[in-house]
Amino acid sequence: MSVYIKGMGNISPQKTWDESGLLSQPLVYPENKLTCHEPDYSKYIDPKQLRRMSRIIKMGVAAGSMALKQAGLSVPNGIITGTAYGCMEDTGVFHNKMIENKEYALNPTPFIQSTHNTIGSQIALLLQCQGYNQTYTQGAFSFESPLLDSFLELRDSPMQSLLVGGVDEITAISHALQRRFGIFRNEGNNLDLFNRKVKGTINGEGAAYFVLSGERNSNDQICLEAVRMLYKPTEPVLKREIISFLETASIKSNDIDLVLLGKSGNPVQDRITDEISNMHFAGSSIGLFKH
């Protein structure tokens, strides 16, 4: 089936929320983490409500608002969100206060806002959206699952408009914990990520929402035809399934103009991705986005 993107909103380490001169001057981050370049949230959220929101909720609500505005939609029929770690800042605040206060006189707000579904729920409350609301928290598949769910929903009822997105944040505690595993680089900047063949990658965060519908109109610029997810496939299975996926759409690999790859910059982890792109998409343009 065909699913059409009606609107999109993105808050990322680059200035992706300003349509003028997108990435004309990429921001450089000398550290091993890419923190979001955030907009003036008062343009998207009531200032009285802003002070009660943690940073990840602000990012999610603002990105959703951008997508709805671009789509010319006030209230979607449903909201589907993906997040790997949820609201880690609020979780850390609640845990710290629980230890400091020895479990007495705790502020309930950080606990309420620490759950993974807080972002989607907050958007629904602000919009008074009482439709389908689902949050997926499945690690690296936390955005792909909402996307697949939206296809299933729109297959049954293509007239719907669904707000679908993914949100995750970096906190000081989470970054420090992940650094202990040696998965981040200790030197260089984001623009050198794929130029320097050294171990490790850069930590990242962001919020992206899309308004999807199964109904086409003249303003649509992007159509999604198919989604397929593979969980921890072996190399032979991955290579076989890519060809199978293309054959299902009656497309050959040399018909592909652009391939977007989620490479991390770590040569060890990117080896299989490089092999597949060289084997099947040697004649296609390759796009990377991590840096």
C-alpha atoms as a PDB file:
ATOM      1  CA  MET A   1       0.000   0.000   0.000  1.00  0.00           C
ATOM      2  CA  SER A   2       0.978   3.662  -0.290  1.00  0.00           C
ATOM      3  CA  VAL A   3       1.372   6.011   2.677  1.00  0.00           C
ATOM      4  CA  TYR A   4       1.857   9.734   2.152  1.00  0.00           C
ATOM      5  CA  ILE A   5       3.831  12.181   4.298  1.00  0.00           C
ATOM      6  CA  LYS A   6       1.671  15.266   4.869  1.00  0.00           C
ATOM      7  CA  GLY A   7       3.942  17.138   7.261  1.00  0.00           C
ATOM      8  CA  MET A   8       7.133  16.725   9.253  1.00  0.00           C
ATOM      9  CA  GLY A   9       8.894  18.299  12.212  1.00  0.00           C
ATOM     10  CA  ASN A  10      12.438  17.635  13.356  1.00  0.00           C
ATOM     11  CA  ILE A  11      14.573  18.899  16.229  1.00  0.00           C
ATOM     12  CA  SER A  12      18.109  17.597  15.867  1.00  0.00           C
ATOM     13  CA  PRO A  13      21.745  18.608  16.496  1.00  0.00           C
ATOM     14  CA  GLN A  14      21.477  20.631  13.280  1.00  0.00           C
ATOM     15  CA  LYS A  15      19.116  23.529  12.568  1.00  0.00           C
ATOM     16  CA  THR A  16      16.535  21.273  10.938  1.00  0.00           C
ATOM     17  CA  TRP A  17      13.547  23.189  12.270  1.00  0.00           C
ATOM     18  CA  ASP A  18      14.391  26.279  10.191  1.00  0.00           C
ATOM     19  CA  GLU A  19      13.519  25.697   6.531  1.00  0.00           C
ATOM     20  CA  SER A  20      15.755  28.520   5.287  1.00  0.00           C
ATOM     21  CA  GLY A  21      19.190  27.268   4.250  1.00  0.00           C
ATOM     22  CA  LEU A  22      18.874  23.733   5.598  1.00  0.00           C
ATOM     23  CA  LEU A  23      22.389  22.446   6.405  1.00  0.00           C
ATOM     24  CA  SER A  24      24.004  25.255   4.393  1.00  0.00           C
ATOM     25  CA  GLN A  25      26.375  25.715   7.343  1.00  0.00           C
ATOM     26  CA  PRO A  26      26.497  22.464   9.366  1.00  0.00           C
ATOM     27  CA  LEU A  27      27.117  22.921  13.075  1.00  0.00           C
ATOM     28  CA  VAL A  28      30.362  21.413  14.378  1.00  0.00           C
ATOM     29  CA  TYR A  29      30.453  19.507  17.672  1.00  0.00           C
ATOM     30  CA  PRO A  30      33.973  18.933  19.058  1.00  0.00           C
ATOM     31  CA  GLU A  31      32.764  16.548  21.784  1.00  0.00           C
ATOM     32  CA  ASN A  32      31.575  12.943  21.550  1.00  0.00           C
ATOM     33  CA  LYS A  33      27.904  13.857  21.854  1.00  0.00           C
ATOM     34  CA  LEU A  34      25.491  15.613  19.530  1.00  0.00           C
ATOM     35  CA  THR A  35      23.027  17.624  21.607  1.00  0.00           C
ATOM     36  CA  CYS A  36      20.016  19.153  19.905  1.00  0.00           C
ATOM     37  CA  HIS A  37      20.045  22.674  18.518  1.00  0.00           C
ATOM     38  CA  GLU A  38      16.712  23.677  20.018  1.00  0.00           C
ATOM     39  CA  PRO A  39      14.264  26.348  18.815  1.00  0.00           C
ATOM     40  CA  ASP A  40      12.332  28.934  20.812  1.00  0.00           C
ATOM     41  CA  TYR A  41       9.729  26.592  22.288  1.00  0.00           C
ATOM     42  CA  SER A  42       7.342  29.438  23.103  1.00  0.00           C
ATOM     43  CA  LYS A  43       6.490  29.518  19.385  1.00  0.00           C
ATOM     44  CA  TYR A  44       5.044  26.027  19.660  1.00  0.00           C
ATOM     45  CA  ILE A  45       4.029  25.592  23.317  1.00  0.00           C
ATOM     46  CA  ASP A  46       2.132  27.821  25.759  1.00  0.00           C
ATOM     47  CA  PRO A  47       4.790  29.437  28.029  1.00  0.00           C
ATOM     48  CA  LYS A  48       2.715  28.557  31.122  1.00  0.00           C
ATOM     49  CA  GLN A  49       2.979  24.874  30.225  1.00  0.00           C
ATOM     50  CA  LEU A  50       6.625  25.037  29.229  1.00  0.00           C
ATOM     51  CA  ARG A  51       7.925  25.334  32.780  1.00  0.00           C
ATOM     52  CA  ARG A  52       6.332  21.997  33.728  1.00  0.00           C
ATOM     53  CA  MET A  53       7.950  20.121  30.842  1.00  0.00           C
ATOM     54  CA  SER A  54      11.301  18.395  30.804  1.00  0.00           C
ATOM     55  CA  ARG A  55      13.533  18.864  27.759  1.00  0.00           C
ATOM     56  CA  ILE A  56      12.559  15.648  25.960  1.00  0.00           C
ATOM     57  CA  ILE A  57       8.855  16.478  26.292  1.00  0.00           C
ATOM     58  CA  LYS A  58       9.484  19.956  24.890  1.00  0.00           C
ATOM     59  CA  MET A  59      11.342  18.450  21.933  1.00  0.00           C
ATOM     60  CA  GLY A  60       8.614  15.902  21.241  1.00  0.00           C
ATOM     61  CA  VAL A  61       5.702  18.331  21.568  1.00  0.00           C
ATOM     62  CA  ALA A  62       7.432  20.966  19.405  1.00  0.00           C
ATOM     63  CA  ALA A  63       8.372  18.456  16.678  1.00  0.00           C
ATOM     64  CA  GLY A  64       4.784  17.173  16.649  1.00  0.00           C
ATOM     65  CA  SER A  65       3.454  20.727  16.426  1.00  0.00           C
ATOM     66  CA  MET A  66       5.725  21.462  13.451  1.00  0.00           C
ATOM     67  CA  ALA A  67       4.485  18.375  11.605  1.00  0.00           C
ATOM     68  CA  LEU A  68       0.825  19.163  12.263  1.00  0.00           C
ATOM     69  CA  LYS A  69       1.261  22.783  11.194  1.00  0.00           C
ATOM     70  CA  GLN A  70       2.928  21.752   7.929  1.00  0.00           C
ATOM     71  CA  ALA A  71       0.132  19.276   7.287  1.00  0.00           C
ATOM     72  CA  GLY A  72      -2.539  21.892   8.054  1.00  0.00           C
ATOM     73  CA  LEU A  73      -4.013  19.594  10.694  1.00  0.00           C
ATOM     74  CA  SER A  74      -5.225  20.590  14.157  1.00  0.00           C
ATOM     75  CA  VAL A  75      -5.878  17.148  15.685  1.00  0.00           C
ATOM     76  CA  PRO A  76      -4.681  13.805  14.262  1.00  0.00           C
ATOM     77  CA  ASN A  77      -6.704  10.596  14.395  1.00  0.00           C
ATOM     78  CA  GLY A  78      -3.933   8.891  16.351  1.00  0.00           C
ATOM     79  CA  ILE A  79      -0.464   9.350  17.836  1.00  0.00           C
ATOM     80  CA  ILE A  80       2.242   6.677  17.618  1.00  0.00           C
ATOM     81  CA  THR A  81       5.600   7.305  19.306  1.00  0.00           C
ATOM     82  CA  GLY A  82       8.848   5.397  19.583  1.00  0.00           C
ATOM     83  CA  THR A  83      11.537   5.949  22.222  1.00  0.00           C
ATOM     84  CA  ALA A  84      14.406   3.678  23.210  1.00  0.00           C
ATOM     85  CA  TYR A  85      15.040   5.118  26.673  1.00  0.00           C
ATOM     86  CA  GLY A  86      12.081   7.385  27.393  1.00  0.00           C
ATOM     87  CA  CYS A  87      12.256  10.373  29.725  1.00  0.00           C
ATOM     88  CA  MET A  88      15.626   9.665  31.338  1.00  0.00           C
ATOM     89  CA  GLU A  89      16.034  13.121  32.872  1.00  0.00           C
ATOM     90  CA  ASP A  90      12.811  12.823  34.878  1.00  0.00           C
ATOM     91  CA  THR A  91      13.683   9.238  35.819  1.00  0.00           C
ATOM     92  CA  GLY A  92      17.049  10.391  37.165  1.00  0.00           C
ATOM     93  CA  VAL A  93      15.481  13.271  39.109  1.00  0.00           C
ATOM     94  CA  PHE A  94      12.958  10.973  40.775  1.00  0.00           C
ATOM     95  CA  HIS A  95      15.562   8.326  41.659  1.00  0.00           C
ATOM     96  CA  ASN A  96      17.961  10.898  43.100  1.00  0.00           C
ATOM     97  CA  LYS A  97      15.265  12.537  45.211  1.00  0.00           C
ATOM     98  CA  MET A  98      14.112   9.136  46.440  1.00  0.00           C
ATOM     99  CA  ILE A  99      17.636   8.448  47.711  1.00  0.00           C
ATOM    100  CA  GLU A 100      18.236  11.943  49.098  1.00  0.00           C
ATOM    101  CA  ASN A 101      14.879  12.120  50.909  1.00  0.00           C
ATOM    102  CA  LYS A 102      15.000   8.469  52.003  1.00  0.00           C
ATOM    103  CA  GLU A 103      11.697   7.839  50.196  1.00  0.00           C
ATOM    104  CA  TYR A 104       9.827  10.582  52.109  1.00  0.00           C
ATOM    105  CA  ALA A 105       8.051  13.709  50.765  1.00  0.00           C
ATOM    106  CA  LEU A 106       8.721  12.938  47.128  1.00  0.00           C
ATOM    107  CA  ASN A 107       7.512  15.190  44.321  1.00  0.00           C
ATOM    108  CA  PRO A 108       5.208  13.028  42.163  1.00  0.00           C
ATOM    109  CA  THR A 109       5.712  15.075  38.988  1.00  0.00           C
ATOM    110  CA  PRO A 110       9.089  13.571  37.944  1.00  0.00           C
ATOM    111  CA  PHE A 111       7.674  10.093  38.569  1.00  0.00           C
ATOM    112  CA  ILE A 112       4.589  10.788  36.459  1.00  0.00           C
ATOM    113  CA  GLN A 113       6.732  12.183  33.648  1.00  0.00           C
ATOM    114  CA  SER A 114       9.351   9.417  33.812  1.00  0.00           C
ATOM    115  CA  THR A 115       7.304   6.821  31.927  1.00  0.00           C
ATOM    116  CA  HIS A 116       8.061   6.123  28.273  1.00  0.00           C
ATOM    117  CA  ASN A 117       4.570   7.065  27.084  1.00  0.00           C
ATOM    118  CA  THR A 118       4.706  10.562  28.620  1.00  0.00           C
ATOM    119  CA  ILE A 119       5.644  12.206  25.301  1.00  0.00           C
ATOM    120  CA  GLY A 120       2.765  10.814  23.273  1.00  0.00           C
ATOM    121  CA  SER A 121       0.378  11.332  26.179  1.00  0.00           C
ATOM    122  CA  GLN A 122       1.428  14.978  26.598  1.00  0.00           C
ATOM    123  CA  ILE A 123       0.840  15.677  22.906  1.00  0.00           C
ATOM    124  CA  ALA A 124      -2.606  14.043  23.141  1.00  0.00           C
ATOM    125  CA  LEU A 125      -3.536  16.085  26.223  1.00  0.00           C
ATOM    126  CA  LEU A 126      -2.497  19.362  24.615  1.00  0.00           C
ATOM    127  CA  LEU A 127      -4.398  18.566  21.397  1.00  0.00           C
ATOM    128  CA  GLN A 128      -7.356  16.908  23.149  1.00  0.00           C
ATOM    129  CA  CYS A 129      -6.755  13.923  20.892  1.00  0.00           C
ATOM    130  CA  GLN A 130      -8.715  10.929  22.160  1.00  0.00           C
ATOM    131  CA  GLY A 131      -7.820   8.578  19.318  1.00  0.00           C
ATOM    132  CA  TYR A 132      -5.381   5.678  19.104  1.00  0.00           C
ATOM    133  CA  ASN A 133      -2.262   6.400  21.190  1.00  0.00           C
ATOM    134  CA  GLN A 134       0.639   3.956  21.351  1.00  0.00           C
ATOM    135  CA  THR A 135       4.266   4.114  22.471  1.00  0.00           C
ATOM    136  CA  TYR A 136       6.893   1.569  21.431  1.00  0.00           C
ATOM    137  CA  THR A 137      10.132   1.130  23.341  1.00  0.00           C
ATOM    138  CA  GLN A 138      12.198  -1.453  21.506  1.00  0.00           C
ATOM    139  CA  GLY A 139      15.774  -0.211  21.485  1.00  0.00           C
ATOM    140  CA  ALA A 140      17.103   0.520  18.017  1.00  0.00           C
ATOM    141  CA  PHE A 141      13.737  -0.460  16.504  1.00  0.00           C
ATOM    142  CA  SER A 142      11.788   2.123  18.487  1.00  0.00           C
ATOM    143  CA  PHE A 143      11.008   4.283  15.447  1.00  0.00           C
ATOM    144  CA  GLU A 144      10.565   1.480  12.926  1.00  0.00           C
ATOM    145  CA  SER A 145       7.849  -0.113  15.082  1.00  0.00           C
ATOM    146  CA  PRO A 146       5.595   2.995  15.046  1.00  0.00           C
ATOM    147  CA  LEU A 147       6.174   3.280  11.303  1.00  0.00           C
ATOM    148  CA  LEU A 148       5.107  -0.324  10.754  1.00  0.00           C
ATOM    149  CA  ASP A 149       2.132   0.150  13.097  1.00  0.00           C
ATOM    150  CA  SER A 150       1.032   3.205  11.102  1.00  0.00           C
ATOM    151  CA  PHE A 151       1.064   1.127   7.896  1.00  0.00           C
ATOM    152  CA  LEU A 152      -1.179  -1.451   9.536  1.00  0.00           C
ATOM    153  CA  GLU A 153      -3.558   1.222  10.850  1.00  0.00           C
ATOM    154  CA  LEU A 154      -3.745   3.021   7.501  1.00  0.00           C
ATOM    155  CA  ARG A 155      -4.242  -0.230   5.614  1.00  0.00           C
ATOM    156  CA  ASP A 156      -7.469  -0.716   7.575  1.00  0.00           C
ATOM    157  CA  SER A 157      -8.532   2.926   7.406  1.00  0.00           C
ATOM    158  CA  PRO A 158      -6.550   4.973   4.836  1.00  0.00           C
ATOM    159  CA  MET A 159      -8.590   8.144   5.422  1.00  0.00           C
ATOM    160  CA  GLN A 160      -6.925   8.628   8.819  1.00  0.00           C
ATOM    161  CA  SER A 161      -4.120  11.090   9.553  1.00  0.00           C
ATOM    162  CA  LEU A 162      -1.615   9.737  12.092  1.00  0.00           C
ATOM    163  CA  LEU A 163       1.132  11.595  13.946  1.00  0.00           C
ATOM    164  CA  VAL A 164       4.103   9.200  13.992  1.00  0.00           C
ATOM    165  CA  GLY A 165       7.516   9.890  15.480  1.00  0.00           C
ATOM    166  CA  GLY A 166      10.549   9.001  17.530  1.00  0.00           C
ATOM    167  CA  VAL A 167      12.201  10.852  20.439  1.00  0.00           C
ATOM    168  CA  ASP A 168      15.278  10.232  22.584  1.00  0.00           C
ATOM    169  CA  GLU A 169      17.537  12.390  24.737  1.00  0.00           C
ATOM    170  CA  ILE A 170      21.049  12.460  26.155  1.00  0.00           C
ATOM    171  CA  THR A 171      21.488  13.130  29.866  1.00  0.00           C
ATOM    172  CA  ALA A 172      24.730  13.610  31.783  1.00  0.00           C
ATOM    173  CA  ILE A 173      24.174  10.351  33.676  1.00  0.00           C
ATOM    174  CA  SER A 174      23.262   8.259  30.620  1.00  0.00           C
ATOM    175  CA  HIS A 175      26.229   9.617  28.656  1.00  0.00           C
ATOM    176  CA  ALA A 176      28.641   8.880  31.496  1.00  0.00           C
ATOM    177  CA  LEU A 177      27.313   5.318  31.821  1.00  0.00           C
ATOM    178  CA  GLN A 178      27.569   4.633  28.094  1.00  0.00           C
ATOM    179  CA  ARG A 179      31.096   6.046  27.930  1.00  0.00           C
ATOM    180  CA  ARG A 180      32.231   3.322  30.328  1.00  0.00           C
ATOM    181  CA  PHE A 181      31.531   0.747  27.628  1.00  0.00           C
ATOM    182  CA  GLY A 182      33.931   2.502  25.264  1.00  0.00           C
ATOM    183  CA  ILE A 183      31.400   3.022  22.482  1.00  0.00           C
ATOM    184  CA  PHE A 184      32.166   6.731  21.977  1.00  0.00           C
ATOM    185  CA  ARG A 185      35.217   8.392  20.463  1.00  0.00           C
ATOM    186  CA  ASN A 186      37.480  10.496  22.634  1.00  0.00           C
ATOM    187  CA  GLU A 187      38.653  12.913  19.941  1.00  0.00           C
ATOM    188  CA  GLY A 188      37.612  14.517  16.660  1.00  0.00           C
ATOM    189  CA  ASN A 189      34.358  16.218  15.692  1.00  0.00           C
ATOM    190  CA  ASN A 190      31.120  15.163  14.034  1.00  0.00           C
ATOM    191  CA  LEU A 191      32.114  16.249  10.517  1.00  0.00           C
ATOM    192  CA  ASP A 192      35.184  13.976  10.708  1.00  0.00           C
ATOM    193  CA  LEU A 193      33.144  10.963  11.814  1.00  0.00           C
ATOM    194  CA  PHE A 194      33.440   9.069   8.526  1.00  0.00           C
ATOM    195  CA  ASN A 195      36.854  10.430   7.554  1.00  0.00           C
ATOM    196  CA  ARG A 196      38.734   9.021  10.557  1.00  0.00           C
ATOM    197  CA  LYS A 197      38.845   5.226  10.723  1.00  0.00           C
ATOM    198  CA  VAL A 198      38.995   4.893  14.487  1.00  0.00           C
ATOM    199  CA  LYS A 199      36.924   2.892  16.933  1.00  0.00           C
ATOM    200  CA  GLY A 200      33.737   4.384  18.386  1.00  0.00           C
ATOM    201  CA  THR A 201      30.950   6.722  17.373  1.00  0.00           C
ATOM    202  CA  ILE A 202      29.243   9.877  18.705  1.00  0.00           C
ATOM    203  CA  ASN A 203      26.243   9.940  21.035  1.00  0.00           C
ATOM    204  CA  GLY A 204      23.107  11.469  19.557  1.00  0.00           C
ATOM    205  CA  GLU A 205      19.587  12.626  20.376  1.00  0.00           C
ATOM    206  CA  GLY A 206      16.623  14.196  18.653  1.00  0.00           C
ATOM    207  CA  ALA A 207      12.886  14.306  17.995  1.00  0.00           C
ATOM    208  CA  ALA A 208      11.117  13.737  14.680  1.00  0.00           C
ATOM    209  CA  TYR A 209       7.404  13.487  13.932  1.00  0.00           C
ATOM    210  CA  PHE A 210       5.541  12.917  10.666  1.00  0.00           C
ATOM    211  CA  VAL A 211       1.886  13.198   9.711  1.00  0.00           C
ATOM    212  CA  LEU A 212       1.050  10.110   7.648  1.00  0.00           C
ATOM    213  CA  SER A 213      -2.110   9.294   5.728  1.00  0.00           C
ATOM    214  CA  GLY A 214      -3.250   6.714   3.206  1.00  0.00           C
ATOM    215  CA  GLU A 215      -5.144   9.333   1.244  1.00  0.00           C
ATOM    216  CA  ARG A 216      -3.325  11.198  -1.512  1.00  0.00           C
ATOM    217  CA  ASN A 217      -3.659  14.869  -2.466  1.00  0.00           C
ATOM    218  CA  SER A 218      -1.884  17.280  -4.797  1.00  0.00           C
ATOM    219  CA  ASN A 219       0.451  18.679  -2.108  1.00  0.00           C
ATOM    220  CA  ASP A 220       2.095  15.353  -1.243  1.00  0.00           C
ATOM    221  CA  GLN A 221       5.825  15.257  -1.952  1.00  0.00           C
ATOM    222  CA  ILE A 222       6.788  11.880  -0.483  1.00  0.00           C
ATOM    223  CA  CYS A 223       5.122   8.482  -0.764  1.00  0.00           C
ATOM    224  CA  LEU A 224       6.156   5.479   1.337  1.00  0.00           C
ATOM    225  CA  GLU A 225       5.473   2.219  -0.489  1.00  0.00           C
ATOM    226  CA  ALA A 226       6.746  -0.457   1.882  1.00  0.00           C
ATOM    227  CA  VAL A 227       8.415  -1.158   5.218  1.00  0.00           C
ATOM    228  CA  ARG A 228      10.281  -4.296   6.229  1.00  0.00           C
ATOM    229  CA  MET A 229      12.072  -4.894   9.541  1.00  0.00           C
ATOM    230  CA  LEU A 230      14.720  -7.527  10.233  1.00  0.00           C
ATOM    231  CA  TYR A 231      15.704  -8.192  13.836  1.00  0.00           C
ATOM    232  CA  LYS A 232      19.346  -9.236  14.297  1.00  0.00           C
ATOM    233  CA  PRO A 233      19.639 -11.024  10.944  1.00  0.00           C
ATOM    234  CA  THR A 234      22.742 -12.980   9.978  1.00  0.00           C
ATOM    235  CA  GLU A 235      24.755 -11.631   7.061  1.00  0.00           C
ATOM    236  CA  PRO A 236      23.351 -14.137   4.524  1.00  0.00           C
ATOM    237  CA  VAL A 237      19.780 -13.478   5.667  1.00  0.00           C
ATOM    238  CA  LEU A 238      20.255  -9.700   5.496  1.00  0.00           C
ATOM    239  CA  LYS A 239      21.684  -9.825   1.970  1.00  0.00           C
ATOM    240  CA  ARG A 240      18.957 -12.186   0.803  1.00  0.00           C
ATOM    241  CA  GLU A 241      16.145 -10.121   2.333  1.00  0.00           C
ATOM    242  CA  ILE A 242      17.331  -6.886   0.722  1.00  0.00           C
ATOM    243  CA  ILE A 243      17.069  -8.476  -2.728  1.00  0.00           C
ATOM    244  CA  SER A 244      13.701 -10.013  -1.811  1.00  0.00           C
ATOM    245  CA  PHE A 245      12.402  -6.639  -0.611  1.00  0.00           C
ATOM    246  CA  LEU A 246      13.348  -4.972  -3.879  1.00  0.00           C
ATOM    247  CA  GLU A 247      11.878  -7.811  -5.948  1.00  0.00           C
ATOM    248  CA  THR A 248       8.574  -7.440  -4.092  1.00  0.00           C
ATOM    249  CA  ALA A 249       8.430  -3.866  -5.384  1.00  0.00           C
ATOM    250  CA  SER A 250       9.531  -4.969  -8.891  1.00  0.00           C
ATOM    251  CA  ILE A 251      12.733  -2.958  -8.527  1.00  0.00           C
ATOM    252  CA  LYS A 252      16.326  -3.960  -9.187  1.00  0.00           C
ATOM    253  CA  SER A 253      19.203  -2.670  -7.085  1.00  0.00           C
ATOM    254  CA  ASN A 254      20.644  -0.697 -10.035  1.00  0.00           C
ATOM    255  CA  ASP A 255      17.314   1.196 -10.267  1.00  0.00           C
ATOM    256  CA  ILE A 256      17.900   2.830  -6.885  1.00  0.00           C
ATOM    257  CA  ASP A 257      19.013   6.476  -7.056  1.00  0.00           C
ATOM    258  CA  LEU A 258      19.722   7.073  -3.358  1.00  0.00           C
ATOM    259  CA  VAL A 259      20.421   4.742  -0.441  1.00  0.00           C
ATOM    260  CA  LEU A 260      20.313   6.229   3.070  1.00  0.00           C
ATOM    261  CA  LEU A 261      22.442   4.243   5.499  1.00  0.00           C
ATOM    262  CA  GLY A 262      22.421   4.507   9.289  1.00  0.00           C
ATOM    263  CA  LYS A 263      26.165   4.022   9.648  1.00  0.00           C
ATOM    264  CA  SER A 264      27.634   4.846  13.057  1.00  0.00           C
ATOM    265  CA  GLY A 265      31.190   5.733  12.035  1.00  0.00           C
ATOM    266  CA  ASN A 266      32.586   2.732  13.890  1.00  0.00           C
ATOM    267  CA  PRO A 267      34.438   0.643  11.227  1.00  0.00           C
ATOM    268  CA  VAL A 268      33.724  -2.614  13.060  1.00  0.00           C
ATOM    269  CA  GLN A 269      29.963  -2.054  13.185  1.00  0.00           C
ATOM    270  CA  ASP A 270      29.808  -0.549   9.686  1.00  0.00           C
ATOM    271  CA  ARG A 271      31.617  -3.417   7.953  1.00  0.00           C
ATOM    272  CA  ILE A 272      28.474  -5.319   6.916  1.00  0.00           C
ATOM    273  CA  THR A 273      26.751  -2.117   5.787  1.00  0.00           C
ATOM    274  CA  ASP A 274      29.736  -1.235   3.601  1.00  0.00           C
ATOM    275  CA  GLU A 275      29.821  -4.726   2.093  1.00  0.00           C
ATOM    276  CA  ILE A 276      26.147  -4.598   1.197  1.00  0.00           C
ATOM    277  CA  SER A 277      26.302  -1.096  -0.273  1.00  0.00           C
ATOM    278  CA  ASN A 278      29.356  -2.040  -2.385  1.00  0.00           C
ATOM    279  CA  MET A 279      27.796  -5.320  -3.497  1.00  0.00           C
ATOM    280  CA  HIS A 280      24.239  -4.241  -4.304  1.00  0.00           C
ATOM    281  CA  PHE A 281      24.267  -0.450  -4.648  1.00  0.00           C
ATOM    282  CA  ALA A 282      27.600   0.347  -6.282  1.00  0.00           C
ATOM    283  CA  GLY A 283      25.852   2.538  -8.868  1.00  0.00           C
ATOM    284  CA  SER A 284      23.644   4.406  -6.379  1.00  0.00           C
ATOM    285  CA  SER A 285      24.316   7.573  -4.430  1.00  0.00           C
ATOM    286  CA  ILE A 286      24.972   6.790  -0.748  1.00  0.00           C
ATOM    287  CA  GLY A 287      23.697   9.130   1.962  1.00  0.00           C
ATOM    288  CA  LEU A 288      24.759   9.169   5.635  1.00  0.00           C
ATOM    289  CA  PHE A 289      23.190  11.247   8.401  1.00  0.00           C
ATOM    290  CA  LYS A 290      24.884  10.471  11.721  1.00  0.00           C
ATOM    291  CA  HIS A 291      27.465  13.242  11.317  1.00  0.00           C
END
